[in-house]
C-alpha positions in Angstrom: -0.1 0.2 0.1 1.7 3.6 -0.9 2.3 6.2 1.6 -0.2 8.4 0.4 -2.8 6.3 0.7 -2.4 5.8 4.7 -5.1 7.6 6.7 -4.1 7.8 10.5 -7.0 6.5 13.0 -5.3 7.6 16.3 -5.8 11.0 17.8 -2.4 12.8 18.1 -3.2 15.1 21.1 -5.7 12.9 23.3 -6.0 14.9 26.2 -7.0 18.2 24.1 -9.7 16.5 22.6 -10.8 15.3 25.9 -11.1 18.8 26.9 -12.8 20.1 24.1 -15.3 17.5 24.2 -16.1 18.2 28.2 -16.3 21.6 27.6 -18.3 21.7 24.0 -21.1 20.3 26.4 -22.4 23.2 28.9 -21.5 25.7 26.0 -24.0 23.7 23.8 -26.7 23.7 26.7 -26.3 27.4 27.3 -26.5 28.2 23.3 -29.8 26.1 23.6 -30.9 27.7 26.5 -30.1 31.5 25.3 -31.8 31.3 21.7 -34.7 29.0 23.4 -35.5 31.9 25.6 -35.4 34.4 23.0 -37.2 32.7 20.6 -39.6 33.8 18.7 -39.5 38.0 19.6 -38.8 38.3 23.1 -36.4 41.6 23.0 -35.2 41.6 19.4 -38.1 44.3 18.4 -37.3 46.4 21.7 -33.3 46.3 21.3 -34.1 47.9 17.4 -36.3 50.4 18.8 -33.9 51.0 21.8 -31.0 51.6 19.2 -33.3 53.7 16.9 -34.4 55.7 19.7 -30.5 56.5 20.3 -29.7 57.1 16.7 -26.9 53.8 16.6 -30.0 51.8 14.0 -33.0 51.9 12.4 -36.1 52.2 13.7 -38.9 49.7 13.3 -40.9 52.3 12.4 -38.8 53.3 9.3 -40.7 49.8 7.9 -44.1 51.3 8.3 -43.4 54.4 6.6 -41.9 52.7 3.6 -44.7 50.8 3.0 -47.0 53.3 3.6 -45.2 55.6 1.0 -45.3 52.3 -1.1 -41.3 52.1 -1.0 -39.6 48.3 -1.3 -38.0 47.5 1.8 -36.5 44.7 3.4 -36.0 44.4 7.1 -31.8 43.7 8.2 -30.7 40.6 9.0 -30.1 41.3 12.3 -33.4 42.2 13.4 -35.6 39.7 11.7 -37.0 36.1 12.9 -34.3 34.3 10.6 -31.5 35.4 13.2 -33.0 33.9 16.2 -34.6 30.8 14.5 -31.7 29.8 12.7 -29.3 30.0 16.1 -31.6 28.3 17.7 -31.6 25.1 15.0 -28.0 24.9 14.7 -28.1 24.9 18.8 -30.2 21.4 18.5 -28.3 20.1 15.4 -25.2 20.5 17.7 -26.5 19.1 20.3 -27.6 16.0 18.3 -24.0 15.9 16.9 -22.3 16.0 20.0 -24.3 12.8 21.4 -23.5 11.3 18.2 -19.5 11.8 18.4 -19.4 11.4 22.4 -20.5 7.4 21.8 -18.5 7.0 18.7 -15.6 8.3 21.1 -16.4 6.2 24.1 -16.4 3.6 21.6 -13.3 3.9 20.2 -14.4 4.5 16.5 -14.6 8.3 16.3 -11.7 8.4 14.0 -10.2 11.9 12.4 -11.5 11.3 9.2 -15.1 11.1 10.5 -14.6 14.3 12.5 -13.3 16.2 9.6 -16.6 16.5 7.8 -18.9 16.7 10.7 -16.5 19.8 12.2 -16.0 21.7 9.1 -19.7 21.6 8.1 -20.3 22.6 12.0 -17.6 25.1 12.0 -19.3 27.0 8.6 -22.8 27.1 10.2 -21.4 29.3 13.4 -19.6 31.0 10.8 -22.9 32.2 9.1 -24.2 32.9 12.6 -21.6 35.4 13.3 -22.3 36.8 10.3 -25.9 36.8 10.6 -25.7 38.5 14.3 -22.9 41.1 13.1 -25.0 42.1 9.9 -25.3 46.1 9.1 -28.2 47.9 9.4 -28.7 50.2 6.4 -32.1 50.8 5.4 -32.8 54.4 6.9 -30.2 56.9 5.6 -29.7 59.0 8.2 -28.6 56.3 11.1 -26.6 53.8 9.0 -24.9 51.0 10.6 -22.2 49.2 8.9 -20.9 47.1 11.7 -22.1 45.0 14.6 -25.3 45.9 16.6 -25.2 48.5 19.3 -25.4 45.6 22.8 -22.4 44.4 20.9 -20.2 47.2 20.4 -21.4 49.4 23.1 -22.2 48.5 27.1 -25.6 47.9 28.4 -25.5 50.4 31.2 -25.9 53.0 29.0 -29.6 52.1 28.9 -31.6 53.4 32.0 -34.8 50.9 31.5 -33.9 47.8 33.9 -35.7 45.2 31.9 -34.1 46.4 28.9 -30.9 46.7 29.9 -31.0 42.9 31.2 -32.1 42.3 27.5 -29.2 44.2 26.3 -27.1 41.3 28.5 -28.9 38.7 27.4 -28.3 39.1 24.0 -24.9 39.9 24.4 -24.1 36.6 26.0 -25.8 34.5 23.2 -23.3 36.5 20.9 -20.5 35.5 23.1 -21.8 31.9 23.5 -21.8 32.0 19.8 -18.1 33.0 19.2 -16.9 30.7 21.6 -18.5 27.4 20.0 -16.7 29.0 16.5 -13.2 28.8 18.6 -14.5 25.3 19.7 -15.2 24.0 16.4 -12.3 25.1 14.7 -9.9 23.9 17.4 -11.9 20.7 16.8 -11.2 21.1 13.0 -7.6 22.3 13.5 -6.7 19.2 15.8 -8.4 17.0 13.2 -6.2 18.3 10.6 -3.0 17.4 12.5 -4.0 13.8 13.6 -4.3 13.1 9.8 -0.9 13.6 9.1 1.2 10.5 9.7 4.0 10.6 11.4 7.0 8.3 10.6 6.1 5.8 13.4 2.4 5.4 12.5 3.3 4.6 9.1 5.8 1.6 10.3 2.9 0.4 12.7 0.3 0.4 9.7 3.0 -1.3 7.1 3.5 -4.1 10.0 -0.4 -4.4 10.4 -0.2 -4.9 6.6 2.4 -7.5 7.0 0.4 -9.7 9.4 -3.0 -9.6 7.7 -1.2 -10.6 4.7 0.4 -13.4 6.3 -2.8 -14.3 7.5 -4.8 -14.4 4.0 -1.5 -16.8 2.6 -2.5 -18.9 5.9 -6.1 -19.2 4.8 -5.4 -19.0 1.2 -3.5 -22.6 1.8 -6.3 -24.0 3.8 -8.7 -23.5 0.8 -6.2 -25.0 -1.5 -5.8 -28.1 0.3 -9.7 -28.2 0.5 -9.9 -28.0 -3.0 -8.0 -30.8 -3.3 -11.0 -33.1 -1.9 -13.0 -35.3 -3.7 -16.2 -33.2 -3.4 -14.4 -29.9 -4.8 -16.0 -29.5 -8.5 -19.2 -31.0 -7.4 -22.3 -29.0 -7.8 -24.8 -28.6 -5.2 -27.0 -31.4 -6.6 -24.3 -33.6 -6.9 -23.2 -33.1 -2.9 -26.4 -33.4 -2.3 -26.7 -36.7 -3.9 -23.6 -37.4 -2.0 -24.7 -37.0 1.5 -27.9 -38.5 1.2 -26.2 -41.9 -0.3 -23.8 -41.6 2.5 -27.3 -41.6 5.1 -28.2 -44.5 3.4 -25.5 -47.0 4.6 -26.3 -49.5 7.4 -25.9 -47.6 10.8 -23.5 -49.3 13.2 -24.2 -52.4 14.8 -25.3 -52.8 18.1 -23.5 -54.8 21.2 -23.6 -58.5 21.5 -26.5 -59.0 24.2 -28.3 -55.8 23.0 -31.5 -55.4 20.7 -29.3 -56.0 17.5 -27.0 -58.4 16.7 -23.4 -57.6 16.0 -23.8 -58.6 12.1 -22.4 -56.3 9.5 -23.0 -56.9 5.8 -19.8 -58.9 5.2 -20.1 -61.3 8.2 -23.4 -62.3 7.1 -22.3 -62.6 3.4 -19.3 -64.9 5.1 -21.8 -66.6 7.4 -23.8 -67.2 4.6 -20.8 -69.2 2.4 -20.5 -70.9 5.4 -23.9 -72.6 5.8 -23.9 -71.0 8.9 -26.6 -67.8 8.0 -29.6 -70.3 7.7 -32.1 -69.0 10.2 -34.7 -71.7 11.9 -38.4 -71.5 10.3 -40.0 -70.9 13.5 -38.5 -71.1 17.1 -39.6 -73.4 19.5 -41.9 -72.0 22.2 -39.9 -71.1 25.3 -39.4 -73.6 27.9 -40.2 -72.6 31.6 -37.8 -73.5 34.5 -39.8 -75.7 36.6 -38.9 -75.3 40.3 -37.1 -77.6 42.4 -39.1 -79.8 44.7 -37.9 -79.1 48.1 -37.6 -83.0 48.9 -34.9 -83.5 45.9 -33.4 -79.7 47.3 -32.7 -81.3 50.8 -31.6 -85.0 49.5 -28.9 -83.3 47.3 -28.1 -80.8 50.1 -27.1 -83.8 52.0 -25.2 -85.4 49.3 -23.1 -82.2 48.8 -22.2 -81.9 52.5 -21.3 -85.4 53.1 -18.9 -86.3 50.2 -16.8 -88.9 52.3 -19.9 -91.2 53.2 -20.5 -94.3 51.3 -18.3 -94.7 47.9 -18.6 -91.3 47.2 -14.9 -90.2 48.0 -13.6 -93.6 45.9 -16.2 -92.2 43.1 -14.3 -88.7 42.6 -10.7 -90.2 42.9 -12.1 -92.2 39.8 -13.4 -89.6 37.8 -10.7 -87.3 38.3 -7.9 -90.0 37.6 -10.0 -90.0 33.8 -10.4 -86.4 33.5 -13.7 -85.9 34.3 -14.5 -82.7 36.5 -17.9 -82.5 36.4 -20.4 -84.0 39.0 -23.1 -86.3 37.9 -26.1 -85.7 40.3 -28.9 -87.4 38.5 -32.0 -86.1 40.4 -35.5 -87.3 39.1 -38.0 -84.0 38.6 -41.6 -84.1 38.2 -42.1 -80.8 36.2 -45.7 -79.6 37.5 -45.9 -78.2 33.7 -47.2 -80.1 31.2 -44.5 -81.6 28.4 -44.4 -80.0 24.7 -45.2 -83.4 23.6 -48.6 -83.5 25.9 -49.2 -80.0 25.1 -49.5 -80.2 21.3 -50.9 -83.2 21.3 -54.5 -81.7 22.8 -54.0 -78.8 20.3 -54.0 -81.6 17.0 -57.0 -82.9 19.3 -58.4 -79.8 19.5 -58.2 -79.2 15.5 -59.7 -82.3 14.7 -62.6 -81.9 16.7 -62.9 -78.6 15.2 -62.9 -76.5 18.0 -60.5 -73.9 16.9 
């Protein structure tokens, strides 16, 4: 990136900027208060008439005489309603932009490049305000005033009436606040221009940030190149969707042994079918209920287990161990309380023959 395109984002005199922001708020409130009280016409015509009596400017009656004689005349801007309303409107605008730029400043995004057009426009508005408040009054040839009005250039003590004197001081205060606001925005603009001029250290820091961003982009470009070499790269969206659908149709992972699913994969099933082990019975046999052991048989078996040395039992055990047999053969005749399968199926066949079912 060339040096000329670099735009700094940091303020150079940060403490001065803080001071201007803090000082601007009470002055903006004072401007709104003074011109809000003066609107629409609290003392403007009174001061105009008082200046005409003392010969400092024209008189409001001059306009009436001109209209009576059918002579076109224009009210001086300094005594018009436009003067008060204009200053009131720019006071509201300044308060709005103050809240906006204070928020941006606290969020660290109020850059000098943003401040440049904002304060240049506000400075122009206040310059026009000063020009309006100091415009001349030349509609009366006998009392021509080419400078600011009398309440700005002269002391208010020349007026005997206390009410008019208070109005004079209020108008003088409004003009003073306007001048201070113009000065504040001029300082804002000057500080902005100083901050926009890049120093050597700021340029080096900017170049280092650009190098870091370039390295990061190269790293992500390498990742994209690796991803583009995958089989799915180059597929249309429809082909990718078809591929994902085919993957979802594959059988799921089999369950564990003893669970609801048998751990059988297609390959294992094929091998079992080839080996002849995959033939399933037509109908599994009915479950056989476990018959409880009669109490007499349990007692007899317990007695046999507790007395292994009685009779020829020990000799029989020695003979079985020599032959390699390790199981105890206990023959117990059990009488099941349930019917056998033969009896059950025989009754079923008999019932079908009789036509019961």
